[in-house]
JSON list of C-alpha atoms in Angstrom, two decimals:
[
{"chain": "A", "resi": 1, "resn": "UNK", "atom": "CA", "xyz": [96.12, 78.21, 83.88]},
{"chain": "A", "resi": 2, "resn": "UNK", "atom": "CA", "xyz": [95.46, 81.46, 85.74]},
{"chain": "A", "resi": 3, "resn": "UNK", "atom": "CA", "xyz": [98.19, 83.44, 87.17]},
{"chain": "A", "resi": 4, "resn": "UNK", "atom": "CA", "xyz": [97.05, 83.43, 90.48]},
{"chain": "A", "resi": 5, "resn": "UNK", "atom": "CA", "xyz": [94.45, 81.02, 91.71]},
{"chain": "A", "resi": 6, "resn": "UNK", "atom": "CA", "xyz": [92.92, 81.15, 95.17]},
{"chain": "A", "resi": 7, "resn": "UNK", "atom": "CA", "xyz": [90.64, 78.57, 97.41]},
{"chain": "A", "resi": 8, "resn": "UNK", "atom": "CA", "xyz": [87.06, 79.14, 96.51]},
{"chain": "A", "resi": 9, "resn": "UNK", "atom": "CA", "xyz": [85.17, 80.50, 99.49]},
{"chain": "A", "resi": 10, "resn": "UNK", "atom": "CA", "xyz": [83.11, 81.26, 101.45]},
{"chain": "A", "resi": 11, "resn": "UNK", "atom": "CA", "xyz": [84.77, 79.92, 104.63]},
{"chain": "A", "resi": 12, "resn": "UNK", "atom": "CA", "xyz": [82.12, 80.07, 107.58]},
{"chain": "A", "resi": 13, "resn": "UNK", "atom": "CA", "xyz": [84.03, 79.21, 110.79]},
{"chain": "A", "resi": 14, "resn": "UNK", "atom": "CA", "xyz": [83.20, 79.58, 114.47]},
{"chain": "A", "resi": 15, "resn": "UNK", "atom": "CA", "xyz": [85.05, 82.09, 116.56]},
{"chain": "A", "resi": 16, "resn": "UNK", "atom": "CA", "xyz": [88.25, 80.76, 117.88]},
{"chain": "A", "resi": 17, "resn": "UNK", "atom": "CA", "xyz": [88.69, 78.28, 115.09]},
{"chain": "A", "resi": 18, "resn": "UNK", "atom": "CA", "xyz": [91.96, 78.38, 112.91]},
{"chain": "A", "resi": 19, "resn": "UNK", "atom": "CA", "xyz": [91.43, 78.70, 109.41]},
{"chain": "A", "resi": 20, "resn": "UNK", "atom": "CA", "xyz": [94.06, 78.55, 106.48]},
{"chain": "A", "resi": 21, "resn": "UNK", "atom": "CA", "xyz": [93.90, 80.02, 102.78]},
{"chain": "A", "resi": 22, "resn": "UNK", "atom": "CA", "xyz": [95.89, 78.72, 99.99]},
{"chain": "A", "resi": 23, "resn": "UNK", "atom": "CA", "xyz": [96.89, 80.62, 96.75]},
{"chain": "A", "resi": 24, "resn": "UNK", "atom": "CA", "xyz": [98.77, 79.02, 93.87]},
{"chain": "A", "resi": 25, "resn": "UNK", "atom": "CA", "xyz": [100.98, 81.01, 91.17]},
{"chain": "A", "resi": 26, "resn": "UNK", "atom": "CA", "xyz": [102.00, 79.87, 87.82]},
{"chain": "A", "resi": 27, "resn": "UNK", "atom": "CA", "xyz": [104.95, 82.13, 87.23]},
{"chain": "A", "resi": 28, "resn": "UNK", "atom": "CA", "xyz": [107.97, 80.36, 89.01]},
{"chain": "A", "resi": 29, "resn": "UNK", "atom": "CA", "xyz": [110.06, 83.77, 88.40]},
{"chain": "A", "resi": 30, "resn": "UNK", "atom": "CA", "xyz": [107.50, 85.64, 90.81]},
{"chain": "A", "resi": 31, "resn": "UNK", "atom": "CA", "xyz": [109.29, 87.25, 93.51]},
{"chain": "A", "resi": 32, "resn": "UNK", "atom": "CA", "xyz": [106.97, 89.05, 95.67]},
{"chain": "A", "resi": 33, "resn": "UNK", "atom": "CA", "xyz": [103.87, 87.87, 97.40]},
{"chain": "A", "resi": 34, "resn": "UNK", "atom": "CA", "xyz": [101.24, 89.58, 99.69]},
{"chain": "A", "resi": 35, "resn": "UNK", "atom": "CA", "xyz": [98.06, 89.00, 101.32]},
{"chain": "A", "resi": 36, "resn": "UNK", "atom": "CA", "xyz": [95.52, 91.75, 101.47]},
{"chain": "A", "resi": 37, "resn": "UNK", "atom": "CA", "xyz": [92.18, 92.30, 103.46]},
{"chain": "A", "resi": 38, "resn": "UNK", "atom": "CA", "xyz": [89.14, 93.82, 101.87]},
{"chain": "A", "resi": 39, "resn": "UNK", "atom": "CA", "xyz": [86.09, 94.65, 103.87]},
{"chain": "A", "resi": 40, "resn": "UNK", "atom": "CA", "xyz": [82.77, 95.14, 102.16]},
{"chain": "A", "resi": 41, "resn": "UNK", "atom": "CA", "xyz": [82.81, 98.25, 100.07]},
{"chain": "A", "resi": 42, "resn": "UNK", "atom": "CA", "xyz": [86.26, 99.34, 101.25]},
{"chain": "A", "resi": 43, "resn": "UNK", "atom": "CA", "xyz": [89.61, 99.30, 99.65]},
{"chain": "A", "resi": 44, "resn": "UNK", "atom": "CA", "xyz": [92.07, 96.37, 99.81]},
{"chain": "A", "resi": 45, "resn": "UNK", "atom": "CA", "xyz": [94.38, 97.01, 102.84]},
{"chain": "A", "resi": 46, "resn": "UNK", "atom": "CA", "xyz": [97.83, 95.36, 102.85]},
{"chain": "A", "resi": 47, "resn": "UNK", "atom": "CA", "xyz": [97.87, 92.44, 105.61]},
{"chain": "A", "resi": 48, "resn": "UNK", "atom": "CA", "xyz": [101.19, 90.81, 105.28]},
{"chain": "A", "resi": 49, "resn": "UNK", "atom": "CA", "xyz": [104.12, 90.67, 102.75]},
{"chain": "A", "resi": 50, "resn": "UNK", "atom": "CA", "xyz": [105.08, 87.04, 102.46]},
{"chain": "A", "resi": 51, "resn": "UNK", "atom": "CA", "xyz": [108.82, 86.24, 102.71]},
{"chain": "A", "resi": 52, "resn": "UNK", "atom": "CA", "xyz": [110.73, 83.14, 101.84]},
{"chain": "A", "resi": 53, "resn": "UNK", "atom": "CA", "xyz": [111.46, 82.24, 105.53]},
{"chain": "A", "resi": 54, "resn": "UNK", "atom": "CA", "xyz": [107.65, 82.75, 106.30]},
{"chain": "A", "resi": 55, "resn": "UNK", "atom": "CA", "xyz": [106.46, 85.63, 108.57]},
{"chain": "A", "resi": 56, "resn": "UNK", "atom": "CA", "xyz": [104.09, 85.93, 111.44]},
{"chain": "A", "resi": 57, "resn": "UNK", "atom": "CA", "xyz": [102.27, 88.88, 112.88]},
{"chain": "A", "resi": 58, "resn": "UNK", "atom": "CA", "xyz": [100.16, 87.91, 115.99]},
{"chain": "A", "resi": 59, "resn": "UNK", "atom": "CA", "xyz": [97.42, 85.66, 115.01]},
{"chain": "A", "resi": 60, "resn": "UNK", "atom": "CA", "xyz": [98.37, 85.50, 111.46]},
{"chain": "A", "resi": 61, "resn": "UNK", "atom": "CA", "xyz": [101.17, 83.56, 109.64]},
{"chain": "A", "resi": 62, "resn": "UNK", "atom": "CA", "xyz": [101.95, 83.67, 106.12]},
{"chain": "A", "resi": 63, "resn": "UNK", "atom": "CA", "xyz": [104.09, 81.05, 104.37]},
{"chain": "A", "resi": 64, "resn": "UNK", "atom": "CA", "xyz": [105.75, 80.72, 100.82]},
{"chain": "A", "resi": 65, "resn": "UNK", "atom": "CA", "xyz": [106.50, 77.34, 99.05]},
{"chain": "A", "resi": 66, "resn": "UNK", "atom": "CA", "xyz": [108.55, 78.08, 96.13]},
{"chain": "A", "resi": 67, "resn": "UNK", "atom": "CA", "xyz": [108.83, 74.45, 95.17]},
{"chain": "A", "resi": 68, "resn": "UNK", "atom": "CA", "xyz": [105.05, 74.00, 94.89]},
{"chain": "A", "resi": 69, "resn": "UNK", "atom": "CA", "xyz": [104.40, 77.56, 93.83]},
{"chain": "A", "resi": 70, "resn": "UNK", "atom": "CA", "xyz": [101.97, 78.48, 96.59]},
{"chain": "A", "resi": 71, "resn": "UNK", "atom": "CA", "xyz": [101.38, 81.04, 99.35]},
{"chain": "A", "resi": 72, "resn": "UNK", "atom": "CA", "xyz": [99.37, 80.49, 102.41]},
{"chain": "A", "resi": 73, "resn": "UNK", "atom": "CA", "xyz": [97.73, 82.34, 105.23]},
{"chain": "A", "resi": 74, "resn": "UNK", "atom": "CA", "xyz": [96.80, 81.00, 108.50]},
{"chain": "A", "resi": 75, "resn": "UNK", "atom": "CA", "xyz": [94.71, 82.83, 111.13]},
{"chain": "A", "resi": 76, "resn": "UNK", "atom": "CA", "xyz": [94.48, 81.36, 114.54]},
{"chain": "A", "resi": 77, "resn": "UNK", "atom": "CA", "xyz": [91.84, 82.22, 117.27]},
{"chain": "A", "resi": 78, "resn": "UNK", "atom": "CA", "xyz": [89.37, 83.74, 114.66]},
{"chain": "A", "resi": 79, "resn": "UNK", "atom": "CA", "xyz": [87.67, 86.77, 115.81]},
{"chain": "A", "resi": 80, "resn": "UNK", "atom": "CA", "xyz": [84.30, 88.18, 114.34]},
{"chain": "A", "resi": 81, "resn": "UNK", "atom": "CA", "xyz": [86.45, 91.17, 113.19]},
{"chain": "A", "resi": 82, "resn": "UNK", "atom": "CA", "xyz": [88.34, 88.94, 110.94]},
{"chain": "A", "resi": 83, "resn": "UNK", "atom": "CA", "xyz": [85.26, 88.39, 108.67]},
{"chain": "A", "resi": 84, "resn": "UNK", "atom": "CA", "xyz": [86.48, 89.95, 105.53]},
{"chain": "A", "resi": 85, "resn": "UNK", "atom": "CA", "xyz": [87.58, 88.85, 101.95]},
{"chain": "A", "resi": 86, "resn": "UNK", "atom": "CA", "xyz": [91.07, 87.92, 101.75]},
{"chain": "A", "resi": 87, "resn": "UNK", "atom": "CA", "xyz": [92.97, 88.38, 98.42]},
{"chain": "A", "resi": 88, "resn": "UNK", "atom": "CA", "xyz": [96.35, 86.95, 97.61]},
{"chain": "A", "resi": 89, "resn": "UNK", "atom": "CA", "xyz": [98.62, 88.97, 95.37]},
{"chain": "A", "resi": 90, "resn": "UNK", "atom": "CA", "xyz": [101.84, 88.21, 93.35]},
{"chain": "A", "resi": 91, "resn": "UNK", "atom": "CA", "xyz": [104.25, 90.14, 91.30]},
{"chain": "A", "resi": 92, "resn": "UNK", "atom": "CA", "xyz": [105.30, 87.85, 88.42]},
{"chain": "A", "resi": 93, "resn": "UNK", "atom": "CA", "xyz": [108.41, 89.18, 87.42]},
{"chain": "A", "resi": 94, "resn": "UNK", "atom": "CA", "xyz": [108.69, 92.78, 86.22]},
{"chain": "A", "resi": 95, "resn": "UNK", "atom": "CA", "xyz": [105.00, 93.19, 86.05]},
{"chain": "A", "resi": 96, "resn": "UNK", "atom": "CA", "xyz": [102.49, 94.60, 88.12]},
{"chain": "A", "resi": 97, "resn": "UNK", "atom": "CA", "xyz": [100.48, 93.03, 91.03]},
{"chain": "A", "resi": 98, "resn": "UNK", "atom": "CA", "xyz": [98.19, 90.22, 89.96]},
{"chain": "A", "resi": 99, "resn": "UNK", "atom": "CA", "xyz": [95.33, 89.34, 92.35]},
{"chain": "A", "resi": 100, "resn": "UNK", "atom": "CA", "xyz": [93.54, 86.14, 93.19]},
{"chain": "A", "resi": 101, "resn": "UNK", "atom": "CA", "xyz": [89.76, 86.31, 92.98]},
{"chain": "A", "resi": 102, "resn": "UNK", "atom": "CA", "xyz": [89.66, 86.33, 96.74]},
{"chain": "A", "resi": 103, "resn": "UNK", "atom": "CA", "xyz": [88.30, 84.20, 99.49]},
{"chain": "A", "resi": 104, "resn": "UNK", "atom": "CA", "xyz": [85.44, 85.26, 101.71]},
{"chain": "A", "resi": 105, "resn": "UNK", "atom": "CA", "xyz": [85.60, 84.48, 105.39]},
{"chain": "A", "resi": 106, "resn": "UNK", "atom": "CA", "xyz": [82.87, 84.79, 107.94]},
{"chain": "A", "resi": 107, "resn": "UNK", "atom": "CA", "xyz": [83.57, 84.19, 111.57]},
{"chain": "A", "resi": 108, "resn": "UNK", "atom": "CA", "xyz": [80.40, 83.25, 113.32]},
{"chain": "A", "resi": 109, "resn": "UNK", "atom": "CA", "xyz": [79.58, 83.65, 117.11]},
{"chain": "B", "resi": 1, "resn": "UNK", "atom": "CA", "xyz": [102.14, 107.23, 106.90]},
{"chain": "B", "resi": 2, "resn": "UNK", "atom": "CA", "xyz": [100.75, 104.85, 104.39]},
{"chain": "B", "resi": 3, "resn": "UNK", "atom": "CA", "xyz": [97.93, 107.09, 103.23]},
{"chain": "B", "resi": 4, "resn": "UNK", "atom": "CA", "xyz": [96.61, 107.43, 99.85]},
{"chain": "B", "resi": 5, "resn": "UNK", "atom": "CA", "xyz": [93.52, 109.69, 99.39]},
{"chain": "B", "resi": 6, "resn": "UNK", "atom": "CA", "xyz": [91.11, 109.80, 96.79]},
{"chain": "B", "resi": 7, "resn": "UNK", "atom": "CA", "xyz": [88.13, 112.44, 95.95]},
{"chain": "B", "resi": 8, "resn": "UNK", "atom": "CA", "xyz": [85.28, 112.34, 95.54]},
{"chain": "B", "resi": 9, "resn": "UNK", "atom": "CA", "xyz": [84.35, 109.17, 97.54]},
{"chain": "B", "resi": 10, "resn": "UNK", "atom": "CA", "xyz": [81.04, 108.83, 95.62]},
{"chain": "B", "resi": 11, "resn": "UNK", "atom": "CA", "xyz": [80.06, 110.25, 91.91]},
{"chain": "B", "resi": 12, "resn": "UNK", "atom": "CA", "xyz": [77.09, 109.81, 90.03]},
{"chain": "B", "resi": 13, "resn": "UNK", "atom": "CA", "xyz": [77.28, 111.07, 86.38]},
{"chain": "B", "resi": 14, "resn": "UNK", "atom": "CA", "xyz": [75.21, 110.85, 83.30]},
{"chain": "B", "resi": 15, "resn": "UNK", "atom": "CA", "xyz": [76.73, 109.34, 80.07]},
{"chain": "B", "resi": 16, "resn": "UNK", "atom": "CA", "xyz": [77.20, 112.72, 78.41]},
{"chain": "B", "resi": 17, "resn": "UNK", "atom": "CA", "xyz": [79.14, 114.40, 81.46]},
{"chain": "B", "resi": 18, "resn": "UNK", "atom": "CA", "xyz": [82.85, 114.90, 81.90]},
{"chain": "B", "resi": 19, "resn": "UNK", "atom": "CA", "xyz": [84.22, 114.39, 85.26]},
{"chain": "B", "resi": 20, "resn": "UNK", "atom": "CA", "xyz": [87.73, 113.57, 86.96]},
{"chain": "B", "resi": 21, "resn": "UNK", "atom": "CA", "xyz": [88.93, 111.35, 89.75]},
{"chain": "B", "resi": 22, "resn": "UNK", "atom": "CA", "xyz": [91.58, 112.54, 91.86]},
{"chain": "B", "resi": 23, "resn": "UNK", "atom": "CA", "xyz": [94.44, 110.69, 93.90]},
{"chain": "B", "resi": 24, "resn": "UNK", "atom": "CA", "xyz": [97.18, 111.77, 96.00]},
{"chain": "B", "resi": 25, "resn": "UNK", "atom": "CA", "xyz": [99.99, 110.25, 98.16]},
{"chain": "B", "resi": 26, "resn": "UNK", "atom": "CA", "xyz": [102.84, 111.99, 100.14]},
{"chain": "B", "resi": 27, "resn": "UNK", "atom": "CA", "xyz": [104.87, 108.72, 100.67]},
{"chain": "B", "resi": 28, "resn": "UNK", "atom": "CA", "xyz": [107.36, 109.60, 98.01]},
{"chain": "B", "resi": 29, "resn": "UNK", "atom": "CA", "xyz": [106.19, 106.66, 95.98]},
{"chain": "B", "resi": 30, "resn": "UNK", "atom": "CA", "xyz": [107.21, 106.79, 92.25]},
{"chain": "B", "resi": 31, "resn": "UNK", "atom": "CA", "xyz": [104.67, 104.27, 90.96]},
{"chain": "B", "resi": 32, "resn": "UNK", "atom": "CA", "xyz": [100.83, 105.06, 90.92]},
{"chain": "B", "resi": 33, "resn": "UNK", "atom": "CA", "xyz": [98.14, 102.83, 89.82]},
{"chain": "B", "resi": 34, "resn": "UNK", "atom": "CA", "xyz": [94.37, 102.98, 88.70]},
{"chain": "B", "resi": 35, "resn": "UNK", "atom": "CA", "xyz": [92.24, 99.81, 89.16]},
{"chain": "B", "resi": 36, "resn": "UNK", "atom": "CA", "xyz": [88.60, 99.31, 88.59]},
{"chain": "B", "resi": 37, "resn": "UNK", "atom": "CA", "xyz": [86.69, 96.88, 90.90]},
{"chain": "B", "resi": 38, "resn": "UNK", "atom": "CA", "xyz": [83.29, 95.47, 90.37]},
{"chain": "B", "resi": 39, "resn": "UNK", "atom": "CA", "xyz": [81.43, 93.60, 93.12]},
{"chain": "B", "resi": 40, "resn": "UNK", "atom": "CA", "xyz": [82.75, 90.30, 94.17]},
{"chain": "B", "resi": 41, "resn": "UNK", "atom": "CA", "xyz": [85.50, 90.54, 91.86]},
{"chain": "B", "resi": 42, "resn": "UNK", "atom": "CA", "xyz": [89.27, 91.47, 92.63]},
{"chain": "B", "resi": 43, "resn": "UNK", "atom": "CA", "xyz": [90.72, 94.79, 91.55]},
{"chain": "B", "resi": 44, "resn": "UNK", "atom": "CA", "xyz": [91.48, 95.13, 87.74]},
{"chain": "B", "resi": 45, "resn": "UNK", "atom": "CA", "xyz": [94.41, 96.94, 86.63]},
{"chain": "B", "resi": 46, "resn": "UNK", "atom": "CA", "xyz": [93.82, 99.86, 84.34]},
{"chain": "B", "resi": 47, "resn": "UNK", "atom": "CA", "xyz": [96.87, 102.15, 84.18]},
{"chain": "B", "resi": 48, "resn": "UNK", "atom": "CA", "xyz": [100.31, 102.23, 85.68]},
{"chain": "B", "resi": 49, "resn": "UNK", "atom": "CA", "xyz": [102.46, 105.59, 85.79]},
{"chain": "B", "resi": 50, "resn": "UNK", "atom": "CA", "xyz": [106.19, 105.04, 86.81]},
{"chain": "B", "resi": 51, "resn": "UNK", "atom": "CA", "xyz": [108.22, 108.05, 87.39]},
{"chain": "B", "resi": 52, "resn": "UNK", "atom": "CA", "xyz": [105.14, 110.07, 86.19]},
{"chain": "B", "resi": 53, "resn": "UNK", "atom": "CA", "xyz": [105.20, 108.52, 82.90]},
{"chain": "B", "resi": 54, "resn": "UNK", "atom": "CA", "xyz": [102.49, 106.22, 81.66]},
{"chain": "B", "resi": 55, "resn": "UNK", "atom": "CA", "xyz": [104.06, 102.68, 81.65]},
{"chain": "B", "resi": 56, "resn": "UNK", "atom": "CA", "xyz": [101.20, 100.39, 81.42]},
{"chain": "B", "resi": 57, "resn": "UNK", "atom": "CA", "xyz": [97.50, 100.91, 79.71]},
{"chain": "B", "resi": 58, "resn": "UNK", "atom": "CA", "xyz": [95.67, 97.58, 80.04]},
{"chain": "B", "resi": 59, "resn": "UNK", "atom": "CA", "xyz": [93.78, 98.24, 76.66]},
{"chain": "B", "resi": 60, "resn": "UNK", "atom": "CA", "xyz": [91.49, 100.58, 78.54]},
{"chain": "B", "resi": 61, "resn": "UNK", "atom": "CA", "xyz": [88.71, 102.36, 76.53]},
{"chain": "B", "resi": 62, "resn": "UNK", "atom": "CA", "xyz": [89.80, 105.97, 75.60]},
{"chain": "B", "resi": 63, "resn": "UNK", "atom": "CA", "xyz": [86.77, 107.35, 77.56]},
{"chain": "B", "resi": 64, "resn": "UNK", "atom": "CA", "xyz": [89.12, 106.74, 80.55]},
{"chain": "B", "resi": 65, "resn": "UNK", "atom": "CA", "xyz": [92.21, 109.18, 80.28]},
{"chain": "B", "resi": 66, "resn": "UNK", "atom": "CA", "xyz": [94.78, 109.05, 82.93]},
{"chain": "B", "resi": 67, "resn": "UNK", "atom": "CA", "xyz": [97.08, 111.86, 83.83]},
{"chain": "B", "resi": 68, "resn": "UNK", "atom": "CA", "xyz": [99.96, 112.27, 86.24]},
{"chain": "B", "resi": 69, "resn": "UNK", "atom": "CA", "xyz": [100.43, 116.03, 86.85]},
{"chain": "B", "resi": 70, "resn": "UNK", "atom": "CA", "xyz": [103.37, 115.23, 89.51]},
{"chain": "B", "resi": 71, "resn": "UNK", "atom": "CA", "xyz": [104.94, 112.61, 91.52]},
{"chain": "B", "resi": 72, "resn": "UNK", "atom": "CA", "xyz": [102.11, 112.97, 94.28]},
{"chain": "B", "resi": 73, "resn": "UNK", "atom": "CA", "xyz": [99.17, 113.38, 92.05]},
{"chain": "B", "resi": 74, "resn": "UNK", "atom": "CA", "xyz": [97.12, 111.20, 89.73]},
{"chain": "B", "resi": 75, "resn": "UNK", "atom": "CA", "xyz": [93.93, 111.97, 87.90]},
{"chain": "B", "resi": 76, "resn": "UNK", "atom": "CA", "xyz": [91.66, 109.90, 86.06]},
{"chain": "B", "resi": 77, "resn": "UNK", "atom": "CA", "xyz": [89.50, 112.00, 83.35]},
{"chain": "B", "resi": 78, "resn": "UNK", "atom": "CA", "xyz": [86.04, 110.35, 82.65]},
{"chain": "B", "resi": 79, "resn": "UNK", "atom": "CA", "xyz": [83.89, 111.21, 79.50]},
{"chain": "B", "resi": 80, "resn": "UNK", "atom": "CA", "xyz": [81.03, 109.41, 77.85]},
{"chain": "B", "resi": 81, "resn": "UNK", "atom": "CA", "xyz": [80.97, 106.65, 80.19]},
{"chain": "B", "resi": 82, "resn": "UNK", "atom": "CA", "xyz": [78.60, 103.72, 79.81]},
{"chain": "B", "resi": 83, "resn": "UNK", "atom": "CA", "xyz": [76.45, 102.40, 82.69]},
{"chain": "B", "resi": 84, "resn": "UNK", "atom": "CA", "xyz": [78.82, 99.08, 82.84]},
{"chain": "B", "resi": 85, "resn": "UNK", "atom": "CA", "xyz": [81.53, 101.44, 83.96]},
{"chain": "B", "resi": 86, "resn": "UNK", "atom": "CA", "xyz": [79.92, 101.80, 87.22]},
{"chain": "B", "resi": 87, "resn": "UNK", "atom": "CA", "xyz": [82.15, 100.25, 89.71]},
{"chain": "B", "resi": 88, "resn": "UNK", "atom": "CA", "xyz": [84.79, 101.32, 92.59]},
{"chain": "B", "resi": 89, "resn": "UNK", "atom": "CA", "xyz": [87.84, 102.99, 91.18]},
{"chain": "B", "resi": 90, "resn": "UNK", "atom": "CA", "xyz": [90.89, 102.44, 93.34]},
{"chain": "B", "resi": 91, "resn": "UNK", "atom": "CA", "xyz": [94.26, 104.30, 93.33]},
{"chain": "B", "resi": 92, "resn": "UNK", "atom": "CA", "xyz": [97.38, 102.76, 94.62]},
{"chain": "B", "resi": 93, "resn": "UNK", "atom": "CA", "xyz": [100.95, 103.89, 95.09]},
{"chain": "B", "resi": 94, "resn": "UNK", "atom": "CA", "xyz": [104.08, 101.83, 95.52]},
{"chain": "B", "resi": 95, "resn": "UNK", "atom": "CA", "xyz": [107.75, 102.79, 96.05]},
{"chain": "B", "resi": 96, "resn": "UNK", "atom": "CA", "xyz": [108.68, 101.86, 92.49]},
{"chain": "B", "resi": 97, "resn": "UNK", "atom": "CA", "xyz": [106.85, 99.92, 90.04]},
{"chain": "B", "resi": 98, "resn": "UNK", "atom": "CA", "xyz": [108.02, 96.54, 90.57]},
{"chain": "B", "resi": 99, "resn": "UNK", "atom": "CA", "xyz": [108.68, 94.36, 93.81]},
{"chain": "B", "resi": 100, "resn": "UNK", "atom": "CA", "xyz": [107.00, 96.42, 96.27]},
{"chain": "B", "resi": 101, "resn": "UNK", "atom": "CA", "xyz": [103.61, 96.35, 98.23]},
{"chain": "B", "resi": 102, "resn": "UNK", "atom": "CA", "xyz": [101.04, 98.70, 96.84]},
{"chain": "B", "resi": 103, "resn": "UNK", "atom": "CA", "xyz": [98.97, 100.99, 99.05]},
{"chain": "B", "resi": 104, "resn": "UNK", "atom": "CA", "xyz": [95.43, 101.77, 98.10]},
{"chain": "B", "resi": 105, "resn": "UNK", "atom": "CA", "xyz": [93.06, 104.74, 98.54]},
{"chain": "B", "resi": 106, "resn": "UNK", "atom": "CA", "xyz": [89.60, 104.24, 99.82]},
{"chain": "B", "resi": 107, "resn": "UNK", "atom": "CA", "xyz": [88.15, 104.46, 96.12]},
{"chain": "B", "resi": 108, "resn": "UNK", "atom": "CA", "xyz": [85.53, 106.64, 94.39]},
{"chain": "B", "resi": 109, "resn": "UNK", "atom": "CA", "xyz": [82.33, 104.81, 94.02]},
{"chain": "B", "resi": 110, "resn": "UNK", "atom": "CA", "xyz": [81.14, 105.67, 90.60]},
{"chain": "B", "resi": 111, "resn": "UNK", "atom": "CA", "xyz": [77.59, 105.33, 89.23]},
{"chain": "B", "resi": 112, "resn": "UNK", "atom": "CA", "xyz": [76.92, 106.08, 85.61]},
{"chain": "B", "resi": 113, "resn": "UNK", "atom": "CA", "xyz": [73.29, 106.63, 84.73]}
]
């Protein structure tokens, strides 16, 4: 089993839709979780850290489920500008970040 | 300020050339990273420096040679590369090596001819 597995894409959604991505991790000792956004030919940009209590930033909500070992990202009221690849990332213990393969989102007018 | 800078933005080099990629951060971070990213793939870790010492080398070929001159700078020296080494090379930094989010520079797009 891979360390971090992510929903396969692409997700093509209309503007205004709600879309959710999930990401599972295999190491139960993992302590830190993140969502990054990467635009085409650009660097990954940190979107959100994911905390045990969940966190929200505007239209974006991130959740952590330790029992089932997954994190999720919910985007409400999708905008055209949300089109990008979303990468989940996990720090599995005392090792560097491990990325999922990424999920491509296309928001269509 | 969460800025990591990288130079050059683009680099084309022949297989016999020697070149260097540079990365700088002024956030006081003590961990710095080099990643390689191919199209439609996630970033792939190459090296980790922690407190200016190399702590992880992910079995990277010796034609890639990292250097950390001080806590703000990270270099990647390139020599005798192969065409399959063409990729986006990303530098990142974090407060310390473990547990903290990483911030990425814009990358150097390398083409080996």
